[in-house]
PDB file of C-alpha atoms and ligand atoms in Angstrom:
ATOM      1  CA  THR K 712      -9.607 -17.183  -8.165  1.00 53.00           C
ATOM      2  CA  THR K 713      -8.476 -14.199  -6.214  1.00 61.00           C
ATOM      3  CA  SER K 714      -5.244 -14.660  -4.328  1.00 65.00           C
ATOM      4  CA  LYS K 715      -5.314 -14.037  -0.619  1.00 68.00           C
ATOM      5  CA  ILE K 716      -2.461 -13.126   1.583  1.00 75.00           C
ATOM      6  CA  THR K 717      -1.817 -14.080   5.199  1.00 80.00           C
ATOM      7  CA  VAL K 718      -0.794 -11.322   7.584  1.00 85.00           C
ATOM      8  CA  ARG K 719       0.226 -12.276  11.100  1.00 84.00           C
ATOM      9  CA  ALA K 720       0.315  -8.813  12.674  1.00 85.00           C
ATOM     10  CA  GLN K 721      -1.891  -5.762  12.949  1.00 86.00           C
ATOM     11  CA  PRO K 722      -1.059  -3.336  10.089  1.00 90.00           C
ATOM     12  CA  PHE K 723       0.752  -0.093  10.975  1.00 89.00           C
ATOM     13  CA  SER K 724      -1.364   2.163   8.860  1.00 92.00           C
ATOM     14  CA  ARG K 725      -3.831   2.535   6.064  1.00 94.00           C
ATOM     15  CA  PHE K 726      -3.787   5.071   3.229  1.00 95.00           C
ATOM     16  CA  LYS K 727      -5.493   5.854  -0.040  1.00 95.00           C
ATOM     17  CA  CYS K 728      -2.946   6.353  -2.803  1.00 93.00           C
ATOM     18  CA  HIS K 729      -3.687   8.553  -5.805  1.00 94.00           C
ATOM     19  CA  CYS K 730      -0.369   8.008  -7.601  1.00 90.00           C
ATOM     20  CA  THR K 731      -0.519   7.426 -11.345  1.00 89.00           C
ATOM     21  CA  ILE K 732       0.855   3.882 -11.034  1.00 86.00           C
ATOM     22  CA  CYS K 733      -1.926   2.871  -8.653  1.00 87.00           C
ATOM     23  CA  GLN K 734      -4.494   4.470 -10.940  1.00 90.00           C
ATOM     24  CA  GLU K 735      -3.048   2.510 -13.825  1.00 86.00           C
ATOM     25  CA  ILE K 736      -2.731  -0.923 -12.299  1.00 84.00           C
ATOM     26  CA  TYR K 737      -5.928  -0.831 -10.207  1.00 85.00           C
ATOM     27  CA  ASN K 738      -7.883   0.999 -12.881  1.00 89.00           C
ATOM     28  CA  LYS K 739      -9.474   3.154 -10.165  1.00 92.00           C
ATOM     29  CA  PRO K 740      -9.038   6.800  -9.016  1.00 95.00           C
ATOM     30  CA  TYR K 741      -7.022   5.533  -6.053  1.00 94.00           C
ATOM     31  CA  ALA K 742      -5.890   2.365  -4.295  1.00 92.00           C
ATOM     32  CA  GLU K 743      -6.527   1.749  -0.629  1.00 94.00           C
ATOM     33  CA  PHE K 744      -3.883  -0.275   1.176  1.00 92.00           C
ATOM     34  CA  VAL K 745      -2.467  -1.106   4.573  1.00 93.00           C
ATOM     35  CA  VAL K 746       1.197  -1.089   5.524  1.00 92.00           C
ATOM     36  CA  VAL K 747       2.607  -4.018   7.496  1.00 91.00           C
ATOM     37  CA  ASN K 748       6.040  -5.252   8.463  1.00 91.00           C
ATOM     38  CA  ALA K 749       7.029  -7.552   5.581  1.00 90.00           C
ATOM     39  CA  LYS K 750       8.310 -10.199   7.987  1.00 90.00           C
ATOM     40  CA  ASN K 751       4.703 -10.799   9.075  1.00 89.00           C
ATOM     41  CA  VAL K 752       3.413 -11.419   5.579  1.00 87.00           C
ATOM     42  CA  GLU K 753       3.017 -14.879   4.153  1.00 83.00           C
ATOM     43  CA  LEU K 754       2.541 -15.421   0.451  1.00 77.00           C
ATOM     44  CA  ASN K 755       0.726 -18.547  -0.607  1.00 72.00           C
ATOM     45  CA  LYS K 756       2.937 -20.869  -2.574  1.00 64.00           C
ATOM     46  CA  SER K 757       0.232 -21.268  -5.165  1.00 62.00           C
ATOM     47  CA  ASP K 758       0.304 -17.570  -5.971  1.00 64.00           C
ATOM     48  CA  GLN K 759       2.302 -16.847  -9.053  1.00 70.00           C
ATOM     49  CA  LEU K 760       3.511 -13.358  -8.541  1.00 71.00           C
ATOM     50  CA  LEU K 761       5.328 -11.383 -11.153  1.00 76.00           C
ATOM     51  CA  PHE K 762       7.348  -8.627  -9.549  1.00 75.00           C
ATOM     52  CA  ALA K 763       7.859  -5.400 -11.393  1.00 74.00           C
ATOM     53  CA  LYS K 764       9.803  -2.369 -10.297  1.00 73.00           C
ATOM     54  CA  TYR K 765       8.483   0.973 -11.428  1.00 70.00           C
ATOM     55  CA  ARG K 766      10.901   3.807 -11.890  1.00 67.00           C
ATOM     56  CA  ARG K 767       8.296   6.421 -11.195  1.00 68.00           C
ATOM     57  CA  PRO K 768       7.593   7.164  -7.535  1.00 65.00           C
ATOM     58  CA  PRO K 769       6.607   5.591  -5.254  1.00 66.00           C
ATOM     59  CA  ALA K 770       9.406   3.143  -6.039  1.00 68.00           C
ATOM     60  CA  LEU K 771       7.700   0.009  -4.787  1.00 75.00           C
ATOM     61  CA  THR K 772       8.414  -3.461  -6.041  1.00 80.00           C
ATOM     62  CA  ARG K 773       4.924  -4.541  -6.971  1.00 79.00           C
ATOM     63  CA  GLY K 774       3.789  -8.131  -7.191  1.00 79.00           C
ATOM     64  CA  ILE K 775       1.075  -8.763  -9.743  1.00 76.00           C
ATOM     65  CA  CYS K 776      -0.774 -12.034  -9.338  1.00 74.00           C
ATOM     66  CA  GLN K 777      -0.669 -14.068 -12.523  1.00 71.00           C
ATOM     67  CA  ASN K 778      -3.910 -15.852 -11.651  1.00 69.00           C
ATOM     68  CA  CYS K 779      -6.149 -12.823 -11.254  1.00 67.00           C
ATOM     69  CA  GLN K 780      -3.928 -10.261 -13.026  1.00 68.00           C
ATOM     70  CA  SER K 781      -4.239  -7.774 -10.208  1.00 71.00           C
ATOM     71  CA  PRO K 782      -1.749  -6.407  -7.691  1.00 74.00           C
ATOM     72  CA  LEU K 783      -1.367  -8.447  -4.524  1.00 76.00           C
ATOM     73  CA  VAL K 784       1.480  -6.926  -2.581  1.00 82.00           C
ATOM     74  CA  GLY K 785       4.140  -4.229  -2.876  1.00 84.00           C
ATOM     75  CA  PHE K 786       7.442  -4.171  -1.029  1.00 84.00           C
ATOM     76  CA  LEU K 787       9.548  -1.248   0.052  1.00 83.00           C
ATOM     77  CA  ARG K 788      12.716  -1.261   2.143  1.00 83.00           C
ATOM     78  CA  LEU K 789      12.461   1.711   4.478  1.00 79.00           C
ATOM     79  CA  ALA K 790      15.650   1.000   6.423  1.00 80.00           C
ATOM     80  CA  PRO K 791      18.252  -1.799   6.444  1.00 85.00           C
ATOM     81  CA  PHE K 792      16.290  -3.488   9.243  1.00 84.00           C
ATOM     82  CA  LEU K 793      12.806  -2.693   8.039  1.00 85.00           C
ATOM     83  CA  LYS K 794      11.031  -3.877   4.929  1.00 89.00           C
ATOM     84  CA  LEU K 795       7.430  -2.836   4.483  1.00 89.00           C
ATOM     85  CA  ALA K 796       4.652  -4.600   2.654  1.00 90.00           C
ATOM     86  CA  PHE K 797       1.774  -2.672   1.067  1.00 90.00           C
ATOM     87  CA  ILE K 798      -1.365  -4.729   0.644  1.00 90.00           C
ATOM     88  CA  PRO K 799      -4.640  -3.608  -0.945  1.00 89.00           C
ATOM     89  CA  ILE K 800      -7.472  -3.848   1.579  1.00 90.00           C
ATOM     90  CA  ASP K 801      -9.658  -5.942  -0.712  1.00 83.00           C
ATOM     91  CA  ARG K 802      -7.116  -8.763  -0.295  1.00 82.00           C
ATOM     92  CA  PHE K 803      -8.220  -9.294   3.288  1.00 82.00           C
ATOM     93  CA  GLU K 804     -10.948 -11.710   4.275  1.00 77.00           C
ATOM     94  CA  ASP K 805     -12.240  -9.206   6.807  1.00 78.00           C
ATOM     95  CA  PRO K 806     -11.400  -5.612   5.819  1.00 79.00           C
ATOM     96  CA  GLY K 807     -13.568  -4.389   8.707  1.00 81.00           C
ATOM     97  CA  ALA K 808     -10.890  -5.502  11.162  1.00 84.00           C
ATOM     98  CA  LEU K 809      -8.277  -3.222   9.576  1.00 90.00           C
ATOM     99  CA  PRO K 810      -7.303   0.168  11.012  1.00 90.00           C
ATOM    100  CA  ALA K 811      -9.157   3.246   9.761  1.00 93.00           C
ATOM    101  CA  ALA K 812      -7.718   5.166   6.800  1.00 95.00           C
ATOM    102  CA  GLN K 813      -5.288   7.912   7.837  1.00 95.00           C
ATOM    103  CA  GLY K 814      -5.302  10.020   4.729  1.00 97.00           C
ATOM    104  CA  HIS K 815      -4.908  10.411   0.992  1.00 97.00           C
ATOM    105  CA  ILE K 816      -1.399  10.404  -0.452  1.00 94.00           C
ATOM    106  CA  PHE K 817      -0.082  11.509  -3.856  1.00 93.00           C
ATOM    107  CA  TYR K 818      -3.189  13.680  -3.899  1.00 96.00           C
ATOM    108  CA  HIS K 819      -1.570  16.024  -6.439  1.00 95.00           C
ATOM    109  CA  SER K 820      -2.101  13.394  -9.150  1.00 95.00           C
ATOM    110  CA  ARG K 821      -5.742  12.708  -8.209  1.00 97.00           C
ATOM    111  CA  SER K 822      -8.156  12.022 -11.029  1.00 96.00           C
ATOM    112  CA  GLU K 823     -11.127  12.824  -8.819  1.00 96.00           C
ATOM    113  CA  GLU K 824     -11.785  15.272  -5.960  1.00 97.00           C
ATOM    114  CA  ILE K 825     -12.445  13.498  -2.664  1.00 97.00           C
ATOM    115  CA  ASP K 826     -14.846  15.087  -0.227  1.00 96.00           C
ATOM    116  CA  ASP K 827     -14.019  13.623   3.171  1.00 96.00           C
ATOM    117  CA  ASN K 828     -12.396  14.733   6.414  1.00 96.00           C
ATOM    118  CA  LEU K 829      -9.150  12.783   5.979  1.00 97.00           C
ATOM    119  CA  PRO K 830      -5.879  14.681   5.549  1.00 97.00           C
ATOM    120  CA  LYS K 831      -4.685  15.026   1.954  1.00 98.00           C
ATOM    121  CA  PHE K 832      -0.962  14.898   1.215  1.00 96.00           C
ATOM    122  CA  SER K 833       0.281  16.345  -2.048  1.00 96.00           C
ATOM    123  CA  GLY K 834       3.776  15.956  -3.430  1.00 92.00           C
ATOM    124  CA  TYR K 835       6.185  13.048  -3.318  1.00 89.00           C
ATOM    125  CA  TRP K 836       8.001  13.866  -0.080  1.00 89.00           C
ATOM    126  CA  LYS K 837       4.924  14.914   1.871  1.00 94.00           C
ATOM    127  CA  SER K 838       3.236  11.660   0.859  1.00 92.00           C
ATOM    128  CA  GLU K 839       6.257   9.518   1.736  1.00 89.00           C
ATOM    129  CA  LEU K 840       6.654  11.340   5.020  1.00 91.00           C
ATOM    130  CA  ALA K 841       3.017  10.796   5.977  1.00 94.00           C
ATOM    131  CA  VAL K 842       3.428   7.044   5.488  1.00 91.00           C
ATOM    132  CA  SER K 843       6.848   6.898   7.196  1.00 90.00           C
ATOM    133  CA  GLN K 844       5.670   8.825  10.241  1.00 92.00           C
ATOM    134  CA  SER K 845       2.651   6.633  10.654  1.00 92.00           C
ATOM    135  CA  VAL K 846       4.796   3.482  10.317  1.00 90.00           C
ATOM    136  CA  LEU K 847       7.307   4.754  12.875  1.00 89.00           C
ATOM    137  CA  LYS K 848       4.499   5.523  15.280  1.00 89.00           C
ATOM    138  CA  GLY K 849       3.211   1.979  14.774  1.00 85.00           C
ATOM    139  CA  LEU K 850       6.686   0.509  15.355  1.00 84.00           C
ATOM    140  CA  ILE K 851       6.981   2.320  18.664  1.00 84.00           C
ATOM    141  CA  GLN K 852       3.534   1.253  19.826  1.00 78.00           C
ATOM    142  CA  HIS K 853       3.776  -2.411  18.838  1.00 62.00           C
TER     143      HIS K 853
HETATM  144 ZN1   ZN N1236       0.132   4.612  -5.419  1.00 59.74          ZN
END
């Protein structure tokens, strides 16, 4: 069965990530995920997550579900007081209720050209900055 995750707050932002790690572990040209405050995320006790830290950027701690062998959640500490959770949108019961995608990140390592109107961020720092800015905006508004 596919593990589901419980999120008790509206996500800050939503991005499509073209980094090589996402391509590898999702086996897709990019992964689409939302960013939420980790304190609002509840993991089911039945989920057996194996956490792996990748040295390559983005330096997320990624939890791979041992039941379905696919990534369930990634964690990143942005500041001493703020830990973020990155959750693939297909882990939500109702992905239609999620915010609209704000752009493509790590676009420099894309395996496929994307023809849409969303902003495309290339390079490590530009990609990180796009996510951070959107999260900060969300923090101020919530
Ligand atoms: Zn990625």
